[in-house]
Coordinates of C-alpha atoms and ligand atoms in Angstrom, one line a residue:
M1 CA -0.2 -0.5 0.3
N2 CA 1.2 3.7 -1.0
N3 CA 0.7 5.8 1.9
T4 CA 2.3 9.0 0.6
K5 CA 0.7 12.2 -0.1
N6 CA 1.9 14.5 -2.2
I7 CA 2.4 17.8 -1.0
V8 CA 2.5 20.3 -3.5
V9 CA 3.8 24.1 -2.1
L10 CA 2.2 27.8 -4.2
V11 CA 5.1 30.6 -3.8
S12 CA 5.7 33.9 -5.2
G13 CA 8.5 35.0 -3.9
G14 CA 12.5 34.1 -2.2
G15 CA 10.9 31.4 -1.0
T16 CA 13.1 30.0 2.7
N17 CA 9.8 28.7 3.6
L18 CA 9.6 25.8 1.2
Q19 CA 13.0 25.4 2.3
A20 CA 12.3 24.6 5.6
L21 CA 9.9 22.2 4.1
I22 CA 12.6 20.7 1.9
D23 CA 15.0 20.7 4.6
A24 CA 13.0 18.7 6.9
Q25 CA 11.9 16.6 4.1
N26 CA 15.2 15.9 4.1
R27 CA 15.5 15.1 7.6
G28 CA 12.4 12.7 6.8
E29 CA 10.2 14.9 9.1
L30 CA 7.2 15.4 6.7
G31 CA 5.7 12.3 7.8
C32 CA 3.9 10.8 4.8
G33 CA 4.1 13.3 2.8
K34 CA 6.7 14.6 -0.1
I35 CA 6.9 17.9 -1.9
S36 CA 5.8 16.7 -5.7
C37 CA 5.3 20.0 -7.3
V38 CA 5.8 23.1 -6.4
I39 CA 4.1 26.2 -8.5
A40 CA 4.9 30.5 -8.6
S41 CA 2.5 32.7 -9.5
R42 CA 5.7 34.8 -10.8
A43 CA 8.3 34.0 -13.1
D44 CA 10.8 35.7 -10.7
A45 CA 10.0 33.6 -7.3
Y46 CA 13.6 33.0 -6.0
A47 CA 11.9 29.6 -4.9
L48 CA 12.0 28.0 -8.1
V49 CA 15.6 27.8 -8.0
R50 CA 15.1 26.4 -4.4
A51 CA 13.2 23.3 -5.9
E52 CA 14.7 22.5 -9.2
N53 CA 17.9 22.9 -7.1
N54 CA 16.1 19.8 -5.1
G55 CA 14.8 18.2 -8.1
I56 CA 11.3 18.8 -7.5
K57 CA 9.5 19.7 -10.5
T58 CA 8.2 23.0 -10.8
R59 CA 5.6 25.5 -13.3
T60 CA 4.3 28.5 -12.9
L61 CA 0.3 30.2 -12.8
I62 CA 1.3 33.2 -13.2
R63 CA -1.1 36.0 -11.6
K64 CA -1.0 38.8 -14.2
D65 CA -2.1 36.6 -17.1
Y66 CA -5.2 36.4 -15.9
A67 CA -8.2 38.5 -16.2
D68 CA -9.5 38.8 -12.3
I69 CA -8.9 36.2 -9.6
A70 CA -12.1 33.8 -10.3
S71 CA -10.3 32.7 -13.4
Y72 CA -7.3 32.4 -11.3
S73 CA -8.6 30.2 -8.9
I74 CA -9.9 27.6 -11.8
A75 CA -6.8 27.1 -13.2
M76 CA -4.8 26.8 -10.1
R77 CA -7.6 23.6 -9.3
D78 CA -7.2 22.0 -12.6
A79 CA -3.2 22.5 -11.7
L80 CA -4.2 21.3 -8.0
I81 CA -5.6 18.0 -9.8
E82 CA -3.6 17.9 -12.7
E83 CA -0.9 17.2 -10.1
N84 CA -3.1 15.4 -7.8
A85 CA -2.6 17.4 -4.9
D86 CA -3.0 15.6 -1.9
V87 CA -2.2 18.0 0.9
V88 CA -1.4 22.7 -0.4
V89 CA 0.6 24.7 1.5
Y90 CA 1.1 27.9 0.7
A91 CA 4.4 28.7 1.1
G92 CA 4.8 32.9 1.3
F93 CA 1.8 33.1 -1.9
M94 CA 0.5 35.8 -2.3
T95 CA -2.4 35.6 -3.8
I96 CA -6.4 35.1 -2.2
L97 CA -7.3 32.5 -3.9
D98 CA -11.6 31.8 -3.9
E99 CA -13.9 28.8 -3.0
N100 CA -13.2 27.3 -6.8
V101 CA -9.7 25.9 -4.6
C102 CA -11.0 25.9 -1.2
D103 CA -13.6 23.7 -1.9
A104 CA -12.4 21.3 -3.6
F105 CA -10.0 20.9 -0.8
P106 CA -11.2 21.6 2.1
N107 CA -9.0 21.5 5.1
R108 CA -5.9 20.3 3.7
M109 CA -5.0 23.1 2.1
V110 CA -2.6 25.5 4.4
N111 CA -1.8 28.6 5.0
V112 CA 1.5 30.2 7.3
H113 CA 0.7 33.7 8.0
P114 CA 3.5 36.4 9.8
A115 CA 1.4 36.8 13.0
L116 CA -0.7 35.4 15.7
I117 CA -3.9 35.3 14.2
P118 CA -6.7 37.1 14.3
S119 CA -3.5 40.2 14.8
F120 CA -2.8 41.2 11.7
C121 CA -4.7 39.4 9.5
G122 CA -6.6 40.1 6.7
K123 CA -6.9 42.0 3.2
G124 CA -3.3 43.5 2.7
Y125 CA -1.8 42.6 5.1
Y126 CA 0.8 40.4 3.8
G127 CA 4.9 40.0 3.5
L128 CA 6.4 43.1 6.1
H129 CA 3.4 45.2 5.9
V130 CA 2.2 42.8 8.6
H131 CA 5.3 43.6 10.7
E132 CA 5.4 47.3 9.8
E133 CA 2.2 47.5 11.4
A134 CA 2.5 45.4 14.4
L135 CA 5.5 47.4 14.8
K136 CA 3.6 50.6 14.5
K137 CA 1.0 49.6 17.4
G138 CA 3.3 48.4 19.2
V139 CA 3.2 45.0 21.1
K140 CA 5.4 43.4 23.0
V141 CA 5.3 40.1 20.8
S142 CA 4.5 38.9 17.3
G143 CA 4.8 35.6 15.9
A144 CA 3.3 32.8 13.0
T145 CA 0.2 31.2 12.5
V146 CA -0.8 27.8 10.3
H147 CA -4.5 28.0 10.1
F148 CA -6.0 26.4 6.4
V149 CA -7.2 27.9 3.7
T150 CA -10.6 29.2 3.7
A151 CA -11.9 31.7 1.0
E152 CA -11.8 34.1 3.7
C153 CA -8.5 36.0 3.6
D154 CA -6.3 34.5 6.8
A155 CA -9.8 33.0 9.1
G156 CA -9.6 29.4 8.8
P157 CA -9.2 26.3 11.6
I158 CA -5.6 27.7 13.6
I159 CA -3.5 24.8 13.6
L160 CA -0.6 26.0 15.4
Q161 CA 1.0 29.6 16.1
K162 CA 4.4 30.3 17.9
A163 CA 4.9 33.3 20.1
V164 CA 8.2 35.4 19.5
E165 CA 9.0 38.7 21.5
V166 CA 9.3 42.5 20.1
F167 CA 12.7 44.2 20.4
D168 CA 12.1 48.0 21.2
D169 CA 14.5 48.4 18.5
D170 CA 13.3 46.3 15.7
T171 CA 13.3 46.9 12.2
P172 CA 10.5 45.4 9.8
E173 CA 13.3 43.7 8.6
T174 CA 14.8 41.7 11.7
L175 CA 11.2 41.4 12.9
Q176 CA 9.9 39.6 10.0
K177 CA 13.7 37.5 10.2
R178 CA 12.7 36.8 13.8
I179 CA 9.8 35.9 13.3
M180 CA 10.3 33.2 10.2
E181 CA 13.4 31.3 12.3
Q182 CA 11.9 31.2 15.6
A183 CA 8.6 30.4 14.7
E184 CA 7.6 29.9 10.7
W185 CA 10.1 27.8 9.8
K186 CA 9.5 25.3 12.8
I187 CA 5.3 25.6 12.2
L188 CA 4.7 25.0 9.0
P189 CA 6.6 21.8 8.6
K190 CA 5.5 20.8 12.0
A191 CA 1.8 21.4 10.3
V192 CA 1.9 20.0 7.4
Q193 CA 3.1 16.6 9.2
L194 CA 0.1 16.2 11.4
L195 CA -1.8 17.1 8.2
C196 CA 0.0 14.5 5.9
D197 CA 0.0 11.7 8.9
E198 CA -3.9 12.9 9.6
K199 CA -3.4 14.3 12.7
I200 CA -5.2 17.1 12.5
V201 CA -9.4 16.5 13.3
V202 CA -11.3 20.1 12.4
E203 CA -14.9 20.5 14.8
N204 CA -17.2 23.7 14.7
G205 CA -14.4 25.9 13.7
K206 CA -11.6 24.9 15.3
T207 CA -8.7 21.8 14.9
Y208 CA -7.1 19.5 17.7
I209 CA -4.4 17.7 17.5
K210 CA -4.4 14.3 17.6
Ligands
GAR301 C1 6.7 34.9 5.3 O1 6.9 35.9 6.2 C2 5.3 34.4 5.0 O2 5.0 34.3 6.4 C3 4.3 35.7 4.1 O3 5.4 36.0 3.4 C4 6.8 35.9 3.6 C5 7.5 34.2 2.4 O4 9.1 34.7 2.8 N1 3.6 35.8 3.9 C6 2.3 35.9 4.1 O5 2.7 37.1 4.6 C7 0.7 35.8 2.7 N2 0.0 36.1 4.3 P1 9.3 33.3 1.7 O6 8.9 33.0 0.3 O7 10.5 33.6 2.1 O8 9.2 31.6 3.0

């Protein structure tokens, strides 16, 4: 019996979270999961180079080639079905896909967000903007969240979170780096492993780890 689950990773940029997943896979820490394909929304995403360097299949599905989110979402859904995706990971993927995708992969798509949801999340909160807003507000802790993807941005059931201290002299860049190192790169591979090993139960909008 082949238990292996195909993980398809969606990326838009540098791909350090993809690298954390690749490193976890190389250490045998993705459970039944295997990264089978990386799909980028931009042709210049460095994440594509990371995938190629590790012998992982890549595809590009360029957001700008599609008139709207609905047609892009349908194209993405079809690509994911073609790739036999069992689990879909948004790893620095900067496009919000609609229900055409989310409904096709219920409780099988996860996103890493660089803040403690429900703080600093939703439309417009992505990448460095999240950390700029956290510093503007003067929070003393921030962190990262891995959650299931639903059609509503950053609103799906929370799987794992990790808090990270904010320092007085932080810039958005230093805070981003610390949150990546101390939180994102740890909880994203862990959540993917739990999902691939079917250890996550979702009930009434909340998750429980078996
Ligand atoms: C990460 O901090 C990720 O959490 C964030 O963008 C960065 C991508 O870095 N994602 C979002 O803001 C999504 N709303 P990476 O390409 O090096 O993984």
